[in-house]
Amino acid sequence: MSSRRVIAAALVGVLAMVTFGAAPAHAAITGQTATNTATTVTYRYQYSGTPTWLRVYIDTDRSAATGFATTGIGADYLLENGTLFRNAGGGWSWTAVTAVTHTSGGGVATWTVNRADIGETATPNDADLVFQTEAPLDTSARYTHVYSGSGSGGGTVTYQADTADIANPERGFYHHTGDCDTNTFDLATLQGYRTSQQTTLVMCVFYLAAFKNAPISAAALAQFQRQADTVRAAGLKMILRFAYTTSTAGDDAPLSRVLQHLDQLAPYLSANSDVIHVVQAGFIGAWGEWWYTQNFGDQGSVTQTDWANRKAVVDKLLSVLPANRMVEVRTPKFKRTMYGTGAVTSGQAYGGTALARIGHHNDCFLASADDLGTYENTAVEYPYLSAETQFVPMGGETCQPNPPRSQCPTALQELSQFHWNYLNTDYRPEVLNGWTSGGCMTTVRRSLGHRLTLTQGTYPATATAGGSLAVQFTVQNAGWAAPFNPRGLTLVLRNTASGAVYLKPLNADPRRWAAGTSTTVNQTVSLSGVPAGSYRLLLWLPDPQPSLANRPEYAIRLANTGVWEPATGYNDLLHTVTVR
């Protein structure tokens, strides 16, 4: 340190000792982690603002009586920006030891230090840490790092779960604020859903009322495209449905017109499949819910011809919708009548057949004993739906209070049992407010769809350039459902000096990470093309659609503290490997 810096630092030290004893400020520093290999230790935290100085105080002997006293520890070493210092004998007196690998940006600071440089070579061992930023001055609480692994092997990282409500793609509450054909989405409003409410889905019910006897107009198709473009720009996806009427008179369109309209919609569904979460079968009857209808069997009086016509609509929708997207029908009876009574199995799942691509939506969840006609025979349909929805989508909305069935105990039971992926946050407010007052709304928010959490990972300390790298990590799905759309899974090696990134796809399928289970990924990847150097390991779960793959808001954020990088969409595995 220069003499000017020493004086400034001394003042900081005095202020720190005065302030910390009273009430340390913790607001700006979050996600503190410390991980190690056999030869290195990596420190990381998230911060706000643009501080000039980023620091880690390291108490290697865990004695407050030695080293620089701050926040209940006696720091023997100090990391300040890119330099490691050793305490020179109590108080703010430091001697430079060495330059270290250090990065900061996007609100994340990391350091990787040789364990020998801080005298931490024995195993097991531990150290007390304090993290700090300046200016303004902000200091964390004490953090204890217990070293893992052995002196000759790699490292095992134990990850901490995060209980926060997370804005993850393709899951959770959705907004439905108006008809999609007439109420144009506002970009700022949609962006606010994601950033302020952790909501990543919107409902688009697009009415074709003016076209029951004519092709869809160019203006209407252009409106649909504008809506999709706005959803994409906002970083959201939409639950999509087309319908002809809101009247219980059921004045919908005949089969021939529906099929013609689907041909018109085909290129739009293909071009915008990246932001289509799922398509509800729609088209038939009031609101597209298949009950009040003049052309397909009204109010449950459905002939064999009507069933054949209904199936023709779903078959056509499946044919014009890209094969990587799914369709939902309104009741279990509809799918069981048209496609067979057996639930889709694990072996059939994601195989591209109609059986594997058709899921369910319940738009009167908990409203009565049979959810106002959603179920015909719960003794048969409950087990069927519970099995089905392990592999196909399930979502919908509440429609009327019906205590005690519509209250928390039954809501939590059935949302979990039927693997709910999404739910309307706007309707019905009396039911949703009851969940808030009943104490279960936080659980619902966290649990809809997937909630993937790293529990532990094992990684080597070193690897050979041109050779291979073995990684093993375990992911728990604490949510109520697995992802049902395709999802990428990539190991990222990022050079700690240059920032160069090397992507190594993993062959596990996140759609198979079932609700309530843990899955261990154990794979050896080739290091072909990866030059010698120090590399941070990260996990990336991008949207596989080319238009969205490099957009962080469409990548899955793991529910762990200190791993998410909002600027990249990567999840830090908290481990550094040296390629030699």
PDB file of C-alpha atoms in Angstrom, residues 276-492:
ATOM      1  CA  ILE A 276     -45.306 -19.809 -26.063  1.00  0.00           C
ATOM      2  CA  HIS A 277     -45.282 -21.636 -22.749  1.00  0.00           C
ATOM      3  CA  VAL A 278     -48.248 -23.848 -23.578  1.00  0.00           C
ATOM      4  CA  VAL A 279     -51.380 -23.659 -25.781  1.00  0.00           C
ATOM      5  CA  GLN A 280     -54.802 -24.399 -24.332  1.00  0.00           C
ATOM      6  CA  ALA A 281     -56.989 -26.254 -26.812  1.00  0.00           C
ATOM      7  CA  GLY A 282     -59.597 -23.471 -26.910  1.00  0.00           C
ATOM      8  CA  PHE A 283     -61.538 -22.666 -30.118  1.00  0.00           C
ATOM      9  CA  ILE A 284     -64.629 -24.610 -29.020  1.00  0.00           C
ATOM     10  CA  GLY A 285     -67.439 -22.979 -27.049  1.00  0.00           C
ATOM     11  CA  ALA A 286     -67.678 -20.024 -24.693  1.00  0.00           C
ATOM     12  CA  TRP A 287     -64.215 -18.840 -23.607  1.00  0.00           C
ATOM     13  CA  GLY A 288     -62.777 -21.814 -25.520  1.00  0.00           C
ATOM     14  CA  GLU A 289     -63.702 -24.137 -22.635  1.00  0.00           C
ATOM     15  CA  TRP A 290     -65.768 -26.679 -24.632  1.00  0.00           C
ATOM     16  CA  TRP A 291     -69.064 -26.552 -22.680  1.00  0.00           C
ATOM     17  CA  TYR A 292     -71.428 -24.035 -24.264  1.00  0.00           C
ATOM     18  CA  THR A 293     -71.080 -24.696 -28.004  1.00  0.00           C
ATOM     19  CA  GLN A 294     -73.301 -24.642 -31.078  1.00  0.00           C
ATOM     20  CA  ASN A 295     -70.998 -26.770 -33.237  1.00  0.00           C
ATOM     21  CA  PHE A 296     -69.359 -29.463 -31.091  1.00  0.00           C
ATOM     22  CA  GLY A 297     -71.962 -30.856 -28.663  1.00  0.00           C
ATOM     23  CA  ASP A 298     -73.567 -28.404 -26.266  1.00  0.00           C
ATOM     24  CA  GLN A 299     -73.437 -28.607 -22.452  1.00  0.00           C
ATOM     25  CA  GLY A 300     -72.198 -32.167 -22.220  1.00  0.00           C
ATOM     26  CA  SER A 301     -74.544 -33.621 -24.856  1.00  0.00           C
ATOM     27  CA  VAL A 302     -71.760 -34.861 -27.124  1.00  0.00           C
ATOM     28  CA  THR A 303     -72.307 -37.398 -29.903  1.00  0.00           C
ATOM     29  CA  GLN A 304     -69.647 -39.617 -31.450  1.00  0.00           C
ATOM     30  CA  THR A 305     -69.516 -37.199 -34.364  1.00  0.00           C
ATOM     31  CA  ASP A 306     -68.996 -34.323 -31.945  1.00  0.00           C
ATOM     32  CA  TRP A 307     -66.155 -36.183 -30.258  1.00  0.00           C
ATOM     33  CA  ALA A 308     -64.569 -36.859 -33.633  1.00  0.00           C
ATOM     34  CA  ASN A 309     -64.838 -33.157 -34.504  1.00  0.00           C
ATOM     35  CA  ARG A 310     -63.360 -32.143 -31.147  1.00  0.00           C
ATOM     36  CA  LYS A 311     -60.454 -34.516 -31.688  1.00  0.00           C
ATOM     37  CA  ALA A 312     -59.978 -33.113 -35.190  1.00  0.00           C
ATOM     38  CA  VAL A 313     -59.454 -29.660 -33.663  1.00  0.00           C
ATOM     39  CA  VAL A 314     -56.847 -30.934 -31.180  1.00  0.00           C
ATOM     40  CA  ASP A 315     -55.098 -33.042 -33.820  1.00  0.00           C
ATOM     41  CA  LYS A 316     -54.897 -30.042 -36.134  1.00  0.00           C
ATOM     42  CA  LEU A 317     -53.593 -27.815 -33.345  1.00  0.00           C
ATOM     43  CA  LEU A 318     -50.906 -30.372 -32.532  1.00  0.00           C
ATOM     44  CA  SER A 319     -49.946 -30.570 -36.210  1.00  0.00           C
ATOM     45  CA  VAL A 320     -49.502 -26.809 -36.707  1.00  0.00           C
ATOM     46  CA  LEU A 321     -47.857 -26.189 -33.340  1.00  0.00           C
ATOM     47  CA  PRO A 322     -44.115 -26.996 -33.257  1.00  0.00           C
ATOM     48  CA  ALA A 323     -43.517 -30.464 -31.828  1.00  0.00           C
ATOM     49  CA  ASN A 324     -41.612 -29.061 -28.843  1.00  0.00           C
ATOM     50  CA  ARG A 325     -44.739 -27.368 -27.500  1.00  0.00           C
ATOM     51  CA  MET A 326     -47.670 -28.898 -25.632  1.00  0.00           C
ATOM     52  CA  VAL A 327     -51.459 -28.458 -25.619  1.00  0.00           C
ATOM     53  CA  GLU A 328     -53.867 -28.555 -22.662  1.00  0.00           C
ATOM     54  CA  VAL A 329     -57.492 -29.684 -22.557  1.00  0.00           C
ATOM     55  CA  ARG A 330     -60.064 -28.486 -20.041  1.00  0.00           C
ATOM     56  CA  THR A 331     -60.988 -31.754 -18.277  1.00  0.00           C
ATOM     57  CA  PRO A 332     -59.452 -35.203 -17.838  1.00  0.00           C
ATOM     58  CA  LYS A 333     -62.522 -36.687 -19.553  1.00  0.00           C
ATOM     59  CA  PHE A 334     -61.702 -34.871 -22.780  1.00  0.00           C
ATOM     60  CA  LYS A 335     -58.259 -36.450 -23.133  1.00  0.00           C
ATOM     61  CA  ARG A 336     -59.375 -39.847 -21.867  1.00  0.00           C
ATOM     62  CA  THR A 337     -62.260 -39.954 -24.357  1.00  0.00           C
ATOM     63  CA  MET A 338     -60.247 -38.824 -27.381  1.00  0.00           C
ATOM     64  CA  TYR A 339     -56.839 -40.429 -26.732  1.00  0.00           C
ATOM     65  CA  GLY A 340     -57.383 -43.353 -24.368  1.00  0.00           C
ATOM     66  CA  THR A 341     -57.814 -43.814 -20.654  1.00  0.00           C
ATOM     67  CA  GLY A 342     -54.224 -44.661 -19.799  1.00  0.00           C
ATOM     68  CA  ALA A 343     -51.972 -41.986 -18.310  1.00  0.00           C
ATOM     69  CA  VAL A 344     -48.784 -41.165 -20.181  1.00  0.00           C
ATOM     70  CA  THR A 345     -45.872 -43.190 -18.804  1.00  0.00           C
ATOM     71  CA  SER A 346     -42.240 -42.306 -18.249  1.00  0.00           C
ATOM     72  CA  GLY A 347     -41.302 -44.297 -21.342  1.00  0.00           C
ATOM     73  CA  GLN A 348     -43.826 -42.422 -23.474  1.00  0.00           C
ATOM     74  CA  ALA A 349     -43.059 -38.977 -22.048  1.00  0.00           C
ATOM     75  CA  TYR A 350     -41.551 -36.353 -24.381  1.00  0.00           C
ATOM     76  CA  GLY A 351     -41.818 -38.759 -27.309  1.00  0.00           C
ATOM     77  CA  GLY A 352     -43.780 -36.366 -29.522  1.00  0.00           C
ATOM     78  CA  THR A 353     -47.044 -38.354 -29.674  1.00  0.00           C
ATOM     79  CA  ALA A 354     -50.421 -36.775 -28.971  1.00  0.00           C
ATOM     80  CA  LEU A 355     -50.577 -38.690 -25.697  1.00  0.00           C
ATOM     81  CA  ALA A 356     -47.242 -37.202 -24.627  1.00  0.00           C
ATOM     82  CA  ARG A 357     -48.098 -33.641 -25.739  1.00  0.00           C
ATOM     83  CA  ILE A 358     -51.546 -33.132 -24.191  1.00  0.00           C
ATOM     84  CA  GLY A 359     -51.848 -31.846 -20.640  1.00  0.00           C
ATOM     85  CA  HIS A 360     -54.613 -30.294 -18.551  1.00  0.00           C
ATOM     86  CA  HIS A 361     -55.977 -26.983 -17.290  1.00  0.00           C
ATOM     87  CA  ASN A 362     -58.520 -26.575 -14.508  1.00  0.00           C
ATOM     88  CA  ASP A 363     -60.208 -23.184 -14.547  1.00  0.00           C
ATOM     89  CA  CYS A 364     -62.416 -23.799 -11.505  1.00  0.00           C
ATOM     90  CA  PHE A 365     -59.854 -25.185  -9.083  1.00  0.00           C
ATOM     91  CA  LEU A 366     -61.436 -26.073  -5.705  1.00  0.00           C
ATOM     92  CA  ALA A 367     -64.750 -24.380  -6.636  1.00  0.00           C
ATOM     93  CA  SER A 368     -66.907 -27.402  -5.696  1.00  0.00           C
ATOM     94  CA  ALA A 369     -66.555 -31.101  -4.956  1.00  0.00           C
ATOM     95  CA  ASP A 370     -65.971 -31.743  -8.671  1.00  0.00           C
ATOM     96  CA  ASP A 371     -64.535 -28.286  -9.473  1.00  0.00           C
ATOM     97  CA  LEU A 372     -67.753 -27.320 -11.280  1.00  0.00           C
ATOM     98  CA  GLY A 373     -67.691 -30.211 -13.705  1.00  0.00           C
ATOM     99  CA  THR A 374     -63.939 -30.513 -14.181  1.00  0.00           C
ATOM    100  CA  TYR A 375     -64.120 -34.027 -12.760  1.00  0.00           C
ATOM    101  CA  GLU A 376     -66.669 -36.721 -13.537  1.00  0.00           C
ATOM    102  CA  ASN A 377     -65.303 -39.511 -11.338  1.00  0.00           C
ATOM    103  CA  THR A 378     -62.554 -38.470  -8.945  1.00  0.00           C
ATOM    104  CA  ALA A 379     -61.886 -42.060  -7.892  1.00  0.00           C
ATOM    105  CA  VAL A 380     -60.611 -42.691 -11.418  1.00  0.00           C
ATOM    106  CA  GLU A 381     -59.541 -39.251 -12.558  1.00  0.00           C
ATOM    107  CA  TYR A 382     -57.474 -38.239  -9.510  1.00  0.00           C
ATOM    108  CA  PRO A 383     -54.985 -41.138  -9.830  1.00  0.00           C
ATOM    109  CA  TYR A 384     -54.942 -40.648 -13.602  1.00  0.00           C
ATOM    110  CA  LEU A 385     -54.208 -36.923 -13.331  1.00  0.00           C
ATOM    111  CA  SER A 386     -51.610 -37.416 -10.611  1.00  0.00           C
ATOM    112  CA  ALA A 387     -49.695 -39.828 -12.852  1.00  0.00           C
ATOM    113  CA  GLU A 388     -50.178 -37.813 -16.059  1.00  0.00           C
ATOM    114  CA  THR A 389     -48.975 -34.508 -14.750  1.00  0.00           C
ATOM    115  CA  GLN A 390     -45.547 -35.839 -13.866  1.00  0.00           C
ATOM    116  CA  PHE A 391     -44.828 -35.424 -17.590  1.00  0.00           C
ATOM    117  CA  VAL A 392     -47.426 -33.048 -19.072  1.00  0.00           C
ATOM    118  CA  PRO A 393     -48.455 -29.523 -18.022  1.00  0.00           C
ATOM    119  CA  MET A 394     -51.062 -28.685 -15.412  1.00  0.00           C
ATOM    120  CA  GLY A 395     -52.330 -25.190 -14.640  1.00  0.00           C
ATOM    121  CA  GLY A 396     -55.372 -22.952 -14.461  1.00  0.00           C
ATOM    122  CA  GLU A 397     -57.209 -20.676 -12.067  1.00  0.00           C
ATOM    123  CA  THR A 398     -59.619 -20.561  -9.152  1.00  0.00           C
ATOM    124  CA  CYS A 399     -63.163 -19.372  -9.918  1.00  0.00           C
ATOM    125  CA  GLN A 400     -65.144 -19.101  -6.683  1.00  0.00           C
ATOM    126  CA  PRO A 401     -64.683 -19.456  -2.914  1.00  0.00           C
ATOM    127  CA  ASN A 402     -65.738 -22.839  -1.577  1.00  0.00           C
ATOM    128  CA  PRO A 403     -64.510 -23.214   1.994  1.00  0.00           C
ATOM    129  CA  PRO A 404     -63.170 -25.412   3.435  1.00  0.00           C
ATOM    130  CA  ARG A 405     -62.184 -27.071   0.136  1.00  0.00           C
ATOM    131  CA  SER A 406     -60.821 -23.821  -1.339  1.00  0.00           C
ATOM    132  CA  GLN A 407     -58.678 -23.089   1.734  1.00  0.00           C
ATOM    133  CA  CYS A 408     -54.998 -23.819   2.328  1.00  0.00           C
ATOM    134  CA  PRO A 409     -54.982 -27.498   3.387  1.00  0.00           C
ATOM    135  CA  THR A 410     -56.758 -28.824   0.279  1.00  0.00           C
ATOM    136  CA  ALA A 411     -55.107 -26.264  -1.993  1.00  0.00           C
ATOM    137  CA  LEU A 412     -51.612 -27.365  -0.976  1.00  0.00           C
ATOM    138  CA  GLN A 413     -52.528 -31.033  -1.196  1.00  0.00           C
ATOM    139  CA  GLU A 414     -53.975 -30.877  -4.711  1.00  0.00           C
ATOM    140  CA  LEU A 415     -51.514 -28.373  -6.154  1.00  0.00           C
ATOM    141  CA  SER A 416     -48.779 -30.815  -5.179  1.00  0.00           C
ATOM    142  CA  GLN A 417     -50.669 -33.992  -6.079  1.00  0.00           C
ATOM    143  CA  PHE A 418     -51.451 -32.767  -9.594  1.00  0.00           C
ATOM    144  CA  HIS A 419     -48.082 -31.093 -10.187  1.00  0.00           C
ATOM    145  CA  TRP A 420     -49.372 -27.601 -10.875  1.00  0.00           C
ATOM    146  CA  ASN A 421     -47.060 -25.497 -13.015  1.00  0.00           C
ATOM    147  CA  TYR A 422     -48.956 -22.194 -13.199  1.00  0.00           C
ATOM    148  CA  LEU A 423     -51.899 -20.339 -11.658  1.00  0.00           C
ATOM    149  CA  ASN A 424     -53.771 -17.090 -12.301  1.00  0.00           C
ATOM    150  CA  THR A 425     -52.746 -14.366  -9.853  1.00  0.00           C
ATOM    151  CA  ASP A 426     -55.692 -12.119 -10.797  1.00  0.00           C
ATOM    152  CA  TYR A 427     -58.628 -14.519 -10.289  1.00  0.00           C
ATOM    153  CA  ARG A 428     -60.314 -15.332  -8.054  1.00  0.00           C
ATOM    154  CA  PRO A 429     -59.131 -12.782  -5.485  1.00  0.00           C
ATOM    155  CA  GLU A 430     -61.301 -14.040  -2.634  1.00  0.00           C
ATOM    156  CA  VAL A 431     -59.711 -17.478  -2.887  1.00  0.00           C
ATOM    157  CA  LEU A 432     -56.169 -16.164  -3.256  1.00  0.00           C
ATOM    158  CA  ASN A 433     -56.606 -13.718  -0.389  1.00  0.00           C
ATOM    159  CA  GLY A 434     -57.767 -16.640   1.713  1.00  0.00           C
ATOM    160  CA  TRP A 435     -54.470 -18.399   1.014  1.00  0.00           C
ATOM    161  CA  THR A 436     -52.614 -15.299   2.137  1.00  0.00           C
ATOM    162  CA  SER A 437     -54.569 -15.038   5.384  1.00  0.00           C
ATOM    163  CA  GLY A 438     -54.335 -18.806   5.812  1.00  0.00           C
ATOM    164  CA  GLY A 439     -50.546 -18.664   5.666  1.00  0.00           C
ATOM    165  CA  CYS A 440     -49.886 -20.779   2.575  1.00  0.00           C
ATOM    166  CA  MET A 441     -49.417 -18.175  -0.170  1.00  0.00           C
ATOM    167  CA  THR A 442     -45.629 -18.050   0.278  1.00  0.00           C
ATOM    168  CA  THR A 443     -45.460 -21.811  -0.197  1.00  0.00           C
ATOM    169  CA  VAL A 444     -47.642 -21.605  -3.299  1.00  0.00           C
ATOM    170  CA  ARG A 445     -45.475 -18.888  -4.825  1.00  0.00           C
ATOM    171  CA  ARG A 446     -42.295 -20.847  -4.247  1.00  0.00           C
ATOM    172  CA  SER A 447     -43.637 -24.244  -5.242  1.00  0.00           C
ATOM    173  CA  LEU A 448     -45.576 -23.794  -8.498  1.00  0.00           C
ATOM    174  CA  GLY A 449     -43.647 -25.566 -11.246  1.00  0.00           C
ATOM    175  CA  HIS A 450     -39.970 -26.320 -10.817  1.00  0.00           C
ATOM    176  CA  ARG A 451     -37.729 -25.155  -7.970  1.00  0.00           C
ATOM    177  CA  LEU A 452     -34.287 -26.620  -8.576  1.00  0.00           C
ATOM    178  CA  THR A 453     -31.759 -26.484  -5.766  1.00  0.00           C
ATOM    179  CA  LEU A 454     -28.154 -27.677  -5.747  1.00  0.00           C
ATOM    180  CA  THR A 455     -27.374 -29.692  -2.636  1.00  0.00           C
ATOM    181  CA  GLN A 456     -23.809 -30.897  -3.177  1.00  0.00           C
ATOM    182  CA  GLY A 457     -21.141 -31.094  -5.863  1.00  0.00           C
ATOM    183  CA  THR A 458     -17.791 -32.854  -6.193  1.00  0.00           C
ATOM    184  CA  TYR A 459     -15.158 -31.531  -8.572  1.00  0.00           C
ATOM    185  CA  PRO A 460     -11.423 -32.119  -9.104  1.00  0.00           C
ATOM    186  CA  ALA A 461      -8.756 -29.570  -8.242  1.00  0.00           C
ATOM    187  CA  THR A 462      -6.850 -30.103 -11.478  1.00  0.00           C
ATOM    188  CA  ALA A 463      -7.359 -31.495 -14.960  1.00  0.00           C
ATOM    189  CA  THR A 464      -5.162 -32.053 -17.992  1.00  0.00           C
ATOM    190  CA  ALA A 465      -5.443 -29.875 -21.090  1.00  0.00           C
ATOM    191  CA  GLY A 466      -6.856 -31.983 -23.907  1.00  0.00           C
ATOM    192  CA  GLY A 467      -8.009 -34.576 -21.400  1.00  0.00           C
ATOM    193  CA  SER A 468     -11.278 -34.791 -19.509  1.00  0.00           C
ATOM    194  CA  LEU A 469     -13.025 -33.364 -16.464  1.00  0.00           C
ATOM    195  CA  ALA A 470     -15.306 -35.397 -14.195  1.00  0.00           C
ATOM    196  CA  VAL A 471     -18.057 -33.489 -12.408  1.00  0.00           C
ATOM    197  CA  GLN A 472     -20.778 -34.667 -10.087  1.00  0.00           C
ATOM    198  CA  PHE A 473     -23.563 -32.620  -8.559  1.00  0.00           C
ATOM    199  CA  THR A 474     -26.962 -33.273  -7.025  1.00  0.00           C
ATOM    200  CA  VAL A 475     -30.073 -31.220  -7.747  1.00  0.00           C
ATOM    201  CA  GLN A 476     -33.255 -31.372  -5.697  1.00  0.00           C
ATOM    202  CA  ASN A 477     -36.559 -30.315  -7.233  1.00  0.00           C
ATOM    203  CA  ALA A 478     -38.414 -28.729  -4.332  1.00  0.00           C
ATOM    204  CA  GLY A 479     -41.217 -27.542  -6.622  1.00  0.00           C
ATOM    205  CA  TRP A 480     -44.483 -29.253  -7.494  1.00  0.00           C
ATOM    206  CA  ALA A 481     -43.593 -30.074 -11.108  1.00  0.00           C
ATOM    207  CA  ALA A 482     -40.708 -30.761 -13.419  1.00  0.00           C
ATOM    208  CA  PRO A 483     -40.102 -28.510 -16.430  1.00  0.00           C
ATOM    209  CA  PHE A 484     -42.146 -29.834 -19.363  1.00  0.00           C
ATOM    210  CA  ASN A 485     -40.619 -27.836 -22.223  1.00  0.00           C
ATOM    211  CA  PRO A 486     -37.113 -28.687 -23.478  1.00  0.00           C
ATOM    212  CA  ARG A 487     -34.346 -27.144 -21.372  1.00  0.00           C
ATOM    213  CA  GLY A 488     -30.592 -26.956 -21.928  1.00  0.00           C
ATOM    214  CA  LEU A 489     -27.982 -28.108 -19.407  1.00  0.00           C
ATOM    215  CA  THR A 490     -24.402 -26.962 -19.893  1.00  0.00           C
ATOM    216  CA  LEU A 491     -21.231 -26.966 -17.819  1.00  0.00           C
ATOM    217  CA  VAL A 492     -19.438 -23.650 -18.274  1.00  0.00           C
TER     218      VAL A 492
END
